[in-house]
Amino acid sequence: MNQHPWLESFKACFNNEQVVAYPTEAVYGLGCNPLSQKAMDEILRLKVRPVEKGVIIIAADVSQIMPFVDWDAIPLEHQQKIEASWPGPFTWLMPKSDKTPAWISGDSPLIAVRVTDHPLVIDMCNAVGSALVSTSANPAGLVPARSAIEVENYFQDQILIIDGPLGSQQKPSTITNSLTLERLR
C-alpha cells in the first residue's frame, strides 16, 4: 500500500516537467526536476524571479547532489563540516559541476544545495531518484507560504500542492559558502 496517496501525482508532475509545492523544514517550497528547463521557467514565472538569482537543490542524500557539484574543489576540512551538518536545515554554496544547468545556478559559479531531514521531502526525492529544485513558495517580495492554503492563495490551481506539516524550523535554512565558510544567511 502506498504510504502517501499523493506520491503518484508527484511522480507524474516531476516526469512531465511540472511544478509542485511541498512543505520543507520551515516554509513551503516550489520544486521540480532540476534538469527540466521547462519546469524551471514555470517556477520563475510563478515567482516573478529572474533566472540570474539561481535556486536551491534539495536532496534525500549526498549522492543526489553529486551530479551538480564539484566536490573535489572543496577543501577536505570543509567537506567534513558539510557532511557533519547534514541531513538538516543547512544549505551550502558549492562549486557547480560542468553538468549544472544555468537555470539552477543563475549567474554564479556556485550552486546552493541541501540534504534535508524532512521525511516528506526525503520520500519525494527517493520516489524519483533525484534531487529537487527548492525555492520558497511565494511571488517575489511576498512572505513565503507556511501552509497549503497560503500556497493556493498565491498560485490558485496552477500547480500540484502537497499538503503536509512543516519541519520544526522557524526560519529558512542557513546558507554558507563551502569555500570560505562565510555564512550568508
JSON list of C-alpha atoms in Angstrom, two decimals:
[
{"chain": "A", "resi": 1, "resn": "MET", "atom": "CA", "xyz": [0.00, 0.00, 0.00]},
{"chain": "A", "resi": 2, "resn": "ASN", "atom": "CA", "xyz": [1.27, 3.47, -0.90]},
{"chain": "A", "resi": 3, "resn": "GLN", "atom": "CA", "xyz": [2.21, 5.36, 2.27]},
{"chain": "A", "resi": 4, "resn": "HIS", "atom": "CA", "xyz": [1.48, 8.68, 0.54]},
{"chain": "A", "resi": 5, "resn": "PRO", "atom": "CA", "xyz": [-1.60, 8.89, -1.68]},
{"chain": "A", "resi": 6, "resn": "TRP", "atom": "CA", "xyz": [-0.11, 11.96, -3.42]},
{"chain": "A", "resi": 7, "resn": "LEU", "atom": "CA", "xyz": [3.14, 10.25, -4.39]},
{"chain": "A", "resi": 8, "resn": "GLU", "atom": "CA", "xyz": [1.96, 9.03, -7.81]},
{"chain": "A", "resi": 9, "resn": "SER", "atom": "CA", "xyz": [0.68, 12.53, -8.65]},
{"chain": "A", "resi": 10, "resn": "PHE", "atom": "CA", "xyz": [4.02, 13.98, -7.60]},
{"chain": "A", "resi": 11, "resn": "LYS", "atom": "CA", "xyz": [5.97, 11.49, -9.74]},
{"chain": "A", "resi": 12, "resn": "ALA", "atom": "CA", "xyz": [3.78, 12.30, -12.74]},
{"chain": "A", "resi": 13, "resn": "CYS", "atom": "CA", "xyz": [4.38, 16.04, -12.24]},
{"chain": "A", "resi": 14, "resn": "PHE", "atom": "CA", "xyz": [8.14, 15.50, -11.91]},
{"chain": "A", "resi": 15, "resn": "ASN", "atom": "CA", "xyz": [8.29, 13.34, -15.04]},
{"chain": "A", "resi": 16, "resn": "ASN", "atom": "CA", "xyz": [6.01, 15.68, -17.02]},
{"chain": "A", "resi": 17, "resn": "GLU", "atom": "CA", "xyz": [8.13, 18.75, -16.23]},
{"chain": "A", "resi": 18, "resn": "GLN", "atom": "CA", "xyz": [5.56, 20.37, -13.96]},
{"chain": "A", "resi": 19, "resn": "VAL", "atom": "CA", "xyz": [5.88, 22.38, -10.74]},
{"chain": "A", "resi": 20, "resn": "VAL", "atom": "CA", "xyz": [4.81, 21.16, -7.30]},
{"chain": "A", "resi": 21, "resn": "ALA", "atom": "CA", "xyz": [4.54, 22.90, -3.93]},
{"chain": "A", "resi": 22, "resn": "TYR", "atom": "CA", "xyz": [5.56, 20.98, -0.82]},
{"chain": "A", "resi": 23, "resn": "PRO", "atom": "CA", "xyz": [6.40, 21.56, 2.86]},
{"chain": "A", "resi": 24, "resn": "THR", "atom": "CA", "xyz": [10.06, 21.84, 3.85]},
{"chain": "A", "resi": 25, "resn": "GLU", "atom": "CA", "xyz": [11.86, 22.44, 7.14]},
{"chain": "A", "resi": 26, "resn": "ALA", "atom": "CA", "xyz": [10.49, 25.98, 7.60]},
{"chain": "A", "resi": 27, "resn": "VAL", "atom": "CA", "xyz": [8.29, 27.09, 4.67]},
{"chain": "A", "resi": 28, "resn": "TYR", "atom": "CA", "xyz": [6.55, 25.64, 1.64]},
{"chain": "A", "resi": 29, "resn": "GLY", "atom": "CA", "xyz": [8.77, 25.25, -1.40]},
{"chain": "A", "resi": 30, "resn": "LEU", "atom": "CA", "xyz": [8.20, 25.20, -5.12]},
{"chain": "A", "resi": 31, "resn": "GLY", "atom": "CA", "xyz": [10.00, 22.34, -6.78]},
{"chain": "A", "resi": 32, "resn": "CYS", "atom": "CA", "xyz": [10.56, 20.45, -9.98]},
{"chain": "A", "resi": 33, "resn": "ASN", "atom": "CA", "xyz": [13.02, 18.27, -11.82]},
{"chain": "A", "resi": 34, "resn": "PRO", "atom": "CA", "xyz": [16.27, 20.29, -11.73]},
{"chain": "A", "resi": 35, "resn": "LEU", "atom": "CA", "xyz": [17.11, 19.13, -15.25]},
{"chain": "A", "resi": 36, "resn": "SER", "atom": "CA", "xyz": [13.87, 20.49, -16.72]},
{"chain": "A", "resi": 37, "resn": "GLN", "atom": "CA", "xyz": [14.24, 23.98, -18.15]},
{"chain": "A", "resi": 38, "resn": "LYS", "atom": "CA", "xyz": [10.50, 23.99, -18.93]},
{"chain": "A", "resi": 39, "resn": "ALA", "atom": "CA", "xyz": [9.59, 23.41, -15.27]},
{"chain": "A", "resi": 40, "resn": "MET", "atom": "CA", "xyz": [12.18, 25.93, -14.04]},
{"chain": "A", "resi": 41, "resn": "ASP", "atom": "CA", "xyz": [10.82, 28.54, -16.45]},
{"chain": "A", "resi": 42, "resn": "GLU", "atom": "CA", "xyz": [7.40, 27.97, -14.89]},
{"chain": "A", "resi": 43, "resn": "ILE", "atom": "CA", "xyz": [8.79, 28.41, -11.35]},
{"chain": "A", "resi": 44, "resn": "LEU", "atom": "CA", "xyz": [10.46, 31.65, -12.41]},
{"chain": "A", "resi": 45, "resn": "ARG", "atom": "CA", "xyz": [7.19, 32.84, -13.98]},
{"chain": "A", "resi": 46, "resn": "LEU", "atom": "CA", "xyz": [5.18, 31.98, -10.85]},
{"chain": "A", "resi": 47, "resn": "LYS", "atom": "CA", "xyz": [7.66, 33.70, -8.56]},
{"chain": "A", "resi": 48, "resn": "VAL", "atom": "CA", "xyz": [8.35, 36.62, -10.91]},
{"chain": "A", "resi": 49, "resn": "ARG", "atom": "CA", "xyz": [12.01, 35.86, -10.26]},
{"chain": "A", "resi": 50, "resn": "PRO", "atom": "CA", "xyz": [15.00, 36.41, -12.55]},
{"chain": "A", "resi": 51, "resn": "VAL", "atom": "CA", "xyz": [16.93, 33.31, -13.60]},
{"chain": "A", "resi": 52, "resn": "GLU", "atom": "CA", "xyz": [20.19, 35.04, -12.58]},
{"chain": "A", "resi": 53, "resn": "LYS", "atom": "CA", "xyz": [19.39, 34.52, -8.87]},
{"chain": "A", "resi": 54, "resn": "GLY", "atom": "CA", "xyz": [19.56, 30.72, -9.02]},
{"chain": "A", "resi": 55, "resn": "VAL", "atom": "CA", "xyz": [17.70, 28.26, -6.78]},
{"chain": "A", "resi": 56, "resn": "ILE", "atom": "CA", "xyz": [18.47, 25.65, -4.14]},
{"chain": "A", "resi": 57, "resn": "ILE", "atom": "CA", "xyz": [18.73, 21.93, -4.90]},
{"chain": "A", "resi": 58, "resn": "ILE", "atom": "CA", "xyz": [17.36, 19.76, -2.08]},
{"chain": "A", "resi": 59, "resn": "ALA", "atom": "CA", "xyz": [18.10, 16.05, -1.77]},
{"chain": "A", "resi": 60, "resn": "ALA", "atom": "CA", "xyz": [17.45, 12.96, 0.34]},
{"chain": "A", "resi": 61, "resn": "ASP", "atom": "CA", "xyz": [21.14, 12.11, 0.49]},
{"chain": "A", "resi": 62, "resn": "VAL", "atom": "CA", "xyz": [24.52, 13.37, -0.67]},
{"chain": "A", "resi": 63, "resn": "SER", "atom": "CA", "xyz": [24.60, 11.10, -3.73]},
{"chain": "A", "resi": 64, "resn": "GLN", "atom": "CA", "xyz": [21.66, 13.01, -5.23]},
{"chain": "A", "resi": 65, "resn": "ILE", "atom": "CA", "xyz": [23.55, 16.34, -5.22]},
{"chain": "A", "resi": 66, "resn": "MET", "atom": "CA", "xyz": [26.86, 14.99, -6.54]},
{"chain": "A", "resi": 67, "resn": "PRO", "atom": "CA", "xyz": [25.98, 15.40, -10.24]},
{"chain": "A", "resi": 68, "resn": "PHE", "atom": "CA", "xyz": [25.53, 19.13, -9.62]},
{"chain": "A", "resi": 69, "resn": "VAL", "atom": "CA", "xyz": [28.64, 19.95, -7.56]},
{"chain": "A", "resi": 70, "resn": "ASP", "atom": "CA", "xyz": [32.41, 19.88, -7.96]},
{"chain": "A", "resi": 71, "resn": "TRP", "atom": "CA", "xyz": [33.07, 18.19, -4.61]},
{"chain": "A", "resi": 72, "resn": "ASP", "atom": "CA", "xyz": [36.82, 17.90, -5.20]},
{"chain": "A", "resi": 73, "resn": "ALA", "atom": "CA", "xyz": [37.14, 21.71, -5.41]},
{"chain": "A", "resi": 74, "resn": "ILE", "atom": "CA", "xyz": [36.07, 21.99, -1.75]},
{"chain": "A", "resi": 75, "resn": "PRO", "atom": "CA", "xyz": [38.85, 21.78, 0.87]},
{"chain": "A", "resi": 76, "resn": "LEU", "atom": "CA", "xyz": [38.80, 18.46, 2.75]},
{"chain": "A", "resi": 77, "resn": "GLU", "atom": "CA", "xyz": [38.23, 20.07, 6.16]},
{"chain": "A", "resi": 78, "resn": "HIS", "atom": "CA", "xyz": [35.24, 21.96, 4.71]},
{"chain": "A", "resi": 79, "resn": "GLN", "atom": "CA", "xyz": [33.87, 18.73, 3.22]},
{"chain": "A", "resi": 80, "resn": "GLN", "atom": "CA", "xyz": [33.90, 17.25, 6.72]},
{"chain": "A", "resi": 81, "resn": "LYS", "atom": "CA", "xyz": [31.94, 20.24, 8.11]},
{"chain": "A", "resi": 82, "resn": "ILE", "atom": "CA", "xyz": [29.41, 19.93, 5.32]},
{"chain": "A", "resi": 83, "resn": "GLU", "atom": "CA", "xyz": [28.92, 16.21, 5.86]},
{"chain": "A", "resi": 84, "resn": "ALA", "atom": "CA", "xyz": [28.55, 16.74, 9.63]},
{"chain": "A", "resi": 85, "resn": "SER", "atom": "CA", "xyz": [25.81, 19.34, 9.07]},
{"chain": "A", "resi": 86, "resn": "TRP", "atom": "CA", "xyz": [23.59, 17.01, 7.02]},
{"chain": "A", "resi": 87, "resn": "PRO", "atom": "CA", "xyz": [20.88, 15.98, 6.97]},
{"chain": "A", "resi": 88, "resn": "GLY", "atom": "CA", "xyz": [19.35, 19.19, 8.26]},
{"chain": "A", "resi": 89, "resn": "PRO", "atom": "CA", "xyz": [18.43, 22.81, 7.56]},
{"chain": "A", "resi": 90, "resn": "PHE", "atom": "CA", "xyz": [21.88, 23.79, 6.29]},
{"chain": "A", "resi": 91, "resn": "THR", "atom": "CA", "xyz": [22.31, 25.00, 2.72]},
{"chain": "A", "resi": 92, "resn": "TRP", "atom": "CA", "xyz": [25.81, 25.17, 1.29]},
{"chain": "A", "resi": 93, "resn": "LEU", "atom": "CA", "xyz": [27.06, 27.11, -1.72]},
{"chain": "A", "resi": 94, "resn": "MET", "atom": "CA", "xyz": [29.40, 24.77, -3.59]},
{"chain": "A", "resi": 95, "resn": "PRO", "atom": "CA", "xyz": [31.33, 24.97, -6.84]},
{"chain": "A", "resi": 96, "resn": "LYS", "atom": "CA", "xyz": [28.98, 23.77, -9.55]},
{"chain": "A", "resi": 97, "resn": "SER", "atom": "CA", "xyz": [29.85, 20.91, -11.88]},
{"chain": "A", "resi": 98, "resn": "ASP", "atom": "CA", "xyz": [30.01, 21.40, -15.61]},
{"chain": "A", "resi": 99, "resn": "LYS", "atom": "CA", "xyz": [26.72, 19.46, -15.81]},
{"chain": "A", "resi": 100, "resn": "THR", "atom": "CA", "xyz": [24.77, 22.00, -13.74]},
{"chain": "A", "resi": 101, "resn": "PRO", "atom": "CA", "xyz": [22.22, 23.84, -15.86]},
{"chain": "A", "resi": 102, "resn": "ALA", "atom": "CA", "xyz": [22.46, 27.65, -15.85]},
{"chain": "A", "resi": 103, "resn": "TRP", "atom": "CA", "xyz": [18.80, 27.89, -14.83]},
{"chain": "A", "resi": 104, "resn": "ILE", "atom": "CA", "xyz": [19.76, 26.29, -11.49]},
{"chain": "A", "resi": 105, "resn": "SER", "atom": "CA", "xyz": [22.91, 28.24, -10.61]},
{"chain": "A", "resi": 106, "resn": "GLY", "atom": "CA", "xyz": [21.93, 31.55, -12.18]},
{"chain": "A", "resi": 107, "resn": "ASP", "atom": "CA", "xyz": [24.93, 33.76, -12.86]},
{"chain": "A", "resi": 108, "resn": "SER", "atom": "CA", "xyz": [27.02, 32.24, -10.05]},
{"chain": "A", "resi": 109, "resn": "PRO", "atom": "CA", "xyz": [29.90, 29.75, -10.27]},
{"chain": "A", "resi": 110, "resn": "LEU", "atom": "CA", "xyz": [28.39, 28.20, -7.11]},
{"chain": "A", "resi": 111, "resn": "ILE", "atom": "CA", "xyz": [25.22, 26.19, -6.58]},
{"chain": "A", "resi": 112, "resn": "ALA", "atom": "CA", "xyz": [23.10, 26.09, -3.41]},
{"chain": "A", "resi": 113, "resn": "VAL", "atom": "CA", "xyz": [22.49, 22.54, -2.12]},
{"chain": "A", "resi": 114, "resn": "ARG", "atom": "CA", "xyz": [20.94, 20.95, 0.96]},
{"chain": "A", "resi": 115, "resn": "VAL", "atom": "CA", "xyz": [20.40, 17.40, 2.20]},
{"chain": "A", "resi": 116, "resn": "THR", "atom": "CA", "xyz": [17.08, 17.57, 4.00]},
{"chain": "A", "resi": 117, "resn": "ASP", "atom": "CA", "xyz": [15.87, 15.83, 7.12]},
{"chain": "A", "resi": 118, "resn": "HIS", "atom": "CA", "xyz": [12.20, 16.46, 6.29]},
{"chain": "A", "resi": 119, "resn": "PRO", "atom": "CA", "xyz": [10.59, 12.99, 5.92]},
{"chain": "A", "resi": 120, "resn": "LEU", "atom": "CA", "xyz": [8.11, 14.03, 3.22]},
{"chain": "A", "resi": 121, "resn": "VAL", "atom": "CA", "xyz": [10.82, 15.64, 1.06]},
{"chain": "A", "resi": 122, "resn": "ILE", "atom": "CA", "xyz": [13.07, 12.59, 1.55]},
{"chain": "A", "resi": 123, "resn": "ASP", "atom": "CA", "xyz": [10.22, 10.39, 0.28]},
{"chain": "A", "resi": 124, "resn": "MET", "atom": "CA", "xyz": [9.72, 12.70, -2.72]},
{"chain": "A", "resi": 125, "resn": "CYS", "atom": "CA", "xyz": [13.40, 12.65, -3.69]},
{"chain": "A", "resi": 126, "resn": "ASN", "atom": "CA", "xyz": [13.65, 8.89, -3.23]},
{"chain": "A", "resi": 127, "resn": "ALA", "atom": "CA", "xyz": [10.46, 8.29, -5.25]},
{"chain": "A", "resi": 128, "resn": "VAL", "atom": "CA", "xyz": [12.02, 9.92, -8.33]},
{"chain": "A", "resi": 129, "resn": "GLY", "atom": "CA", "xyz": [15.66, 9.04, -7.54]},
{"chain": "A", "resi": 130, "resn": "SER", "atom": "CA", "xyz": [16.68, 12.67, -7.82]},
{"chain": "A", "resi": 131, "resn": "ALA", "atom": "CA", "xyz": [17.28, 15.91, -6.03]},
{"chain": "A", "resi": 132, "resn": "LEU", "atom": "CA", "xyz": [14.60, 18.59, -6.48]},
{"chain": "A", "resi": 133, "resn": "VAL", "atom": "CA", "xyz": [14.59, 22.30, -7.03]},
{"chain": "A", "resi": 134, "resn": "SER", "atom": "CA", "xyz": [13.57, 24.05, -3.82]},
{"chain": "A", "resi": 135, "resn": "THR", "atom": "CA", "xyz": [12.69, 27.73, -3.71]},
{"chain": "A", "resi": 136, "resn": "SER", "atom": "CA", "xyz": [10.24, 29.38, -1.36]},
{"chain": "A", "resi": 137, "resn": "ALA", "atom": "CA", "xyz": [6.59, 29.24, -2.43]},
{"chain": "A", "resi": 138, "resn": "ASN", "atom": "CA", "xyz": [5.81, 32.92, -2.88]},
{"chain": "A", "resi": 139, "resn": "PRO", "atom": "CA", "xyz": [5.88, 35.55, -5.57]},
{"chain": "A", "resi": 140, "resn": "ALA", "atom": "CA", "xyz": [8.91, 37.85, -5.26]},
{"chain": "A", "resi": 141, "resn": "GLY", "atom": "CA", "xyz": [8.52, 40.37, -2.45]},
{"chain": "A", "resi": 142, "resn": "LEU", "atom": "CA", "xyz": [5.79, 38.47, -0.59]},
{"chain": "A", "resi": 143, "resn": "VAL", "atom": "CA", "xyz": [6.10, 36.35, 2.55]},
{"chain": "A", "resi": 144, "resn": "PRO", "atom": "CA", "xyz": [6.89, 32.64, 1.92]},
{"chain": "A", "resi": 145, "resn": "ALA", "atom": "CA", "xyz": [3.88, 30.35, 2.32]},
{"chain": "A", "resi": 146, "resn": "ARG", "atom": "CA", "xyz": [3.74, 28.32, 5.53]},
{"chain": "A", "resi": 147, "resn": "SER", "atom": "CA", "xyz": [0.62, 26.28, 4.66]},
{"chain": "A", "resi": 148, "resn": "ALA", "atom": "CA", "xyz": [-1.04, 24.65, 1.68]},
{"chain": "A", "resi": 149, "resn": "ILE", "atom": "CA", "xyz": [-3.83, 27.24, 1.89]},
{"chain": "A", "resi": 150, "resn": "GLU", "atom": "CA", "xyz": [-1.30, 30.08, 1.60]},
{"chain": "A", "resi": 151, "resn": "VAL", "atom": "CA", "xyz": [0.25, 28.38, -1.45]},
{"chain": "A", "resi": 152, "resn": "GLU", "atom": "CA", "xyz": [-3.21, 28.07, -3.01]},
{"chain": "A", "resi": 153, "resn": "ASN", "atom": "CA", "xyz": [-3.89, 31.76, -2.30]},
{"chain": "A", "resi": 154, "resn": "TYR", "atom": "CA", "xyz": [-0.70, 32.68, -4.16]},
{"chain": "A", "resi": 155, "resn": "PHE", "atom": "CA", "xyz": [-0.92, 30.32, -7.12]},
{"chain": "A", "resi": 156, "resn": "GLN", "atom": "CA", "xyz": [-4.58, 29.16, -7.33]},
{"chain": "A", "resi": 157, "resn": "ASP", "atom": "CA", "xyz": [-4.81, 25.89, -9.25]},
{"chain": "A", "resi": 158, "resn": "GLN", "atom": "CA", "xyz": [-1.66, 26.34, -11.35]},
{"chain": "A", "resi": 159, "resn": "ILE", "atom": "CA", "xyz": [0.38, 23.66, -9.53]},
{"chain": "A", "resi": 160, "resn": "LEU", "atom": "CA", "xyz": [0.06, 20.46, -7.52]},
{"chain": "A", "resi": 161, "resn": "ILE", "atom": "CA", "xyz": [0.13, 21.28, -3.80]},
{"chain": "A", "resi": 162, "resn": "ILE", "atom": "CA", "xyz": [1.28, 18.54, -1.45]},
{"chain": "A", "resi": 163, "resn": "ASP", "atom": "CA", "xyz": [-0.25, 19.21, 1.95]},
{"chain": "A", "resi": 164, "resn": "GLY", "atom": "CA", "xyz": [1.81, 18.23, 4.96]},
{"chain": "A", "resi": 165, "resn": "PRO", "atom": "CA", "xyz": [3.49, 19.51, 8.09]},
{"chain": "A", "resi": 166, "resn": "LEU", "atom": "CA", "xyz": [6.43, 21.87, 8.02]},
{"chain": "A", "resi": 167, "resn": "GLY", "atom": "CA", "xyz": [9.58, 20.88, 9.87]},
{"chain": "A", "resi": 168, "resn": "SER", "atom": "CA", "xyz": [10.48, 22.41, 13.21]},
{"chain": "A", "resi": 169, "resn": "GLN", "atom": "CA", "xyz": [12.47, 25.36, 11.84]},
{"chain": "A", "resi": 170, "resn": "GLN", "atom": "CA", "xyz": [11.02, 28.86, 12.19]},
{"chain": "A", "resi": 171, "resn": "LYS", "atom": "CA", "xyz": [13.40, 30.45, 9.68]},
{"chain": "A", "resi": 172, "resn": "PRO", "atom": "CA", "xyz": [14.67, 29.33, 6.27]},
{"chain": "A", "resi": 173, "resn": "SER", "atom": "CA", "xyz": [17.90, 27.31, 6.25]},
{"chain": "A", "resi": 174, "resn": "THR", "atom": "CA", "xyz": [21.27, 28.90, 6.81]},
{"chain": "A", "resi": 175, "resn": "ILE", "atom": "CA", "xyz": [23.36, 29.45, 3.69]},
{"chain": "A", "resi": 176, "resn": "THR", "atom": "CA", "xyz": [27.15, 29.07, 3.98]},
{"chain": "A", "resi": 177, "resn": "ASN", "atom": "CA", "xyz": [29.89, 29.31, 1.35]},
{"chain": "A", "resi": 178, "resn": "SER", "atom": "CA", "xyz": [31.70, 25.94, 1.23]},
{"chain": "A", "resi": 179, "resn": "LEU", "atom": "CA", "xyz": [34.98, 27.51, 0.09]},
{"chain": "A", "resi": 180, "resn": "THR", "atom": "CA", "xyz": [35.24, 30.34, 2.65]},
{"chain": "A", "resi": 181, "resn": "LEU", "atom": "CA", "xyz": [32.83, 29.14, 5.39]},
{"chain": "A", "resi": 182, "resn": "GLU", "atom": "CA", "xyz": [31.27, 32.62, 5.30]},
{"chain": "A", "resi": 183, "resn": "ARG", "atom": "CA", "xyz": [27.65, 32.44, 6.49]},
{"chain": "A", "resi": 184, "resn": "LEU", "atom": "CA", "xyz": [25.41, 34.45, 4.15]},
{"chain": "A", "resi": 185, "resn": "ARG", "atom": "CA", "xyz": [22.06, 33.79, 5.84]}
]
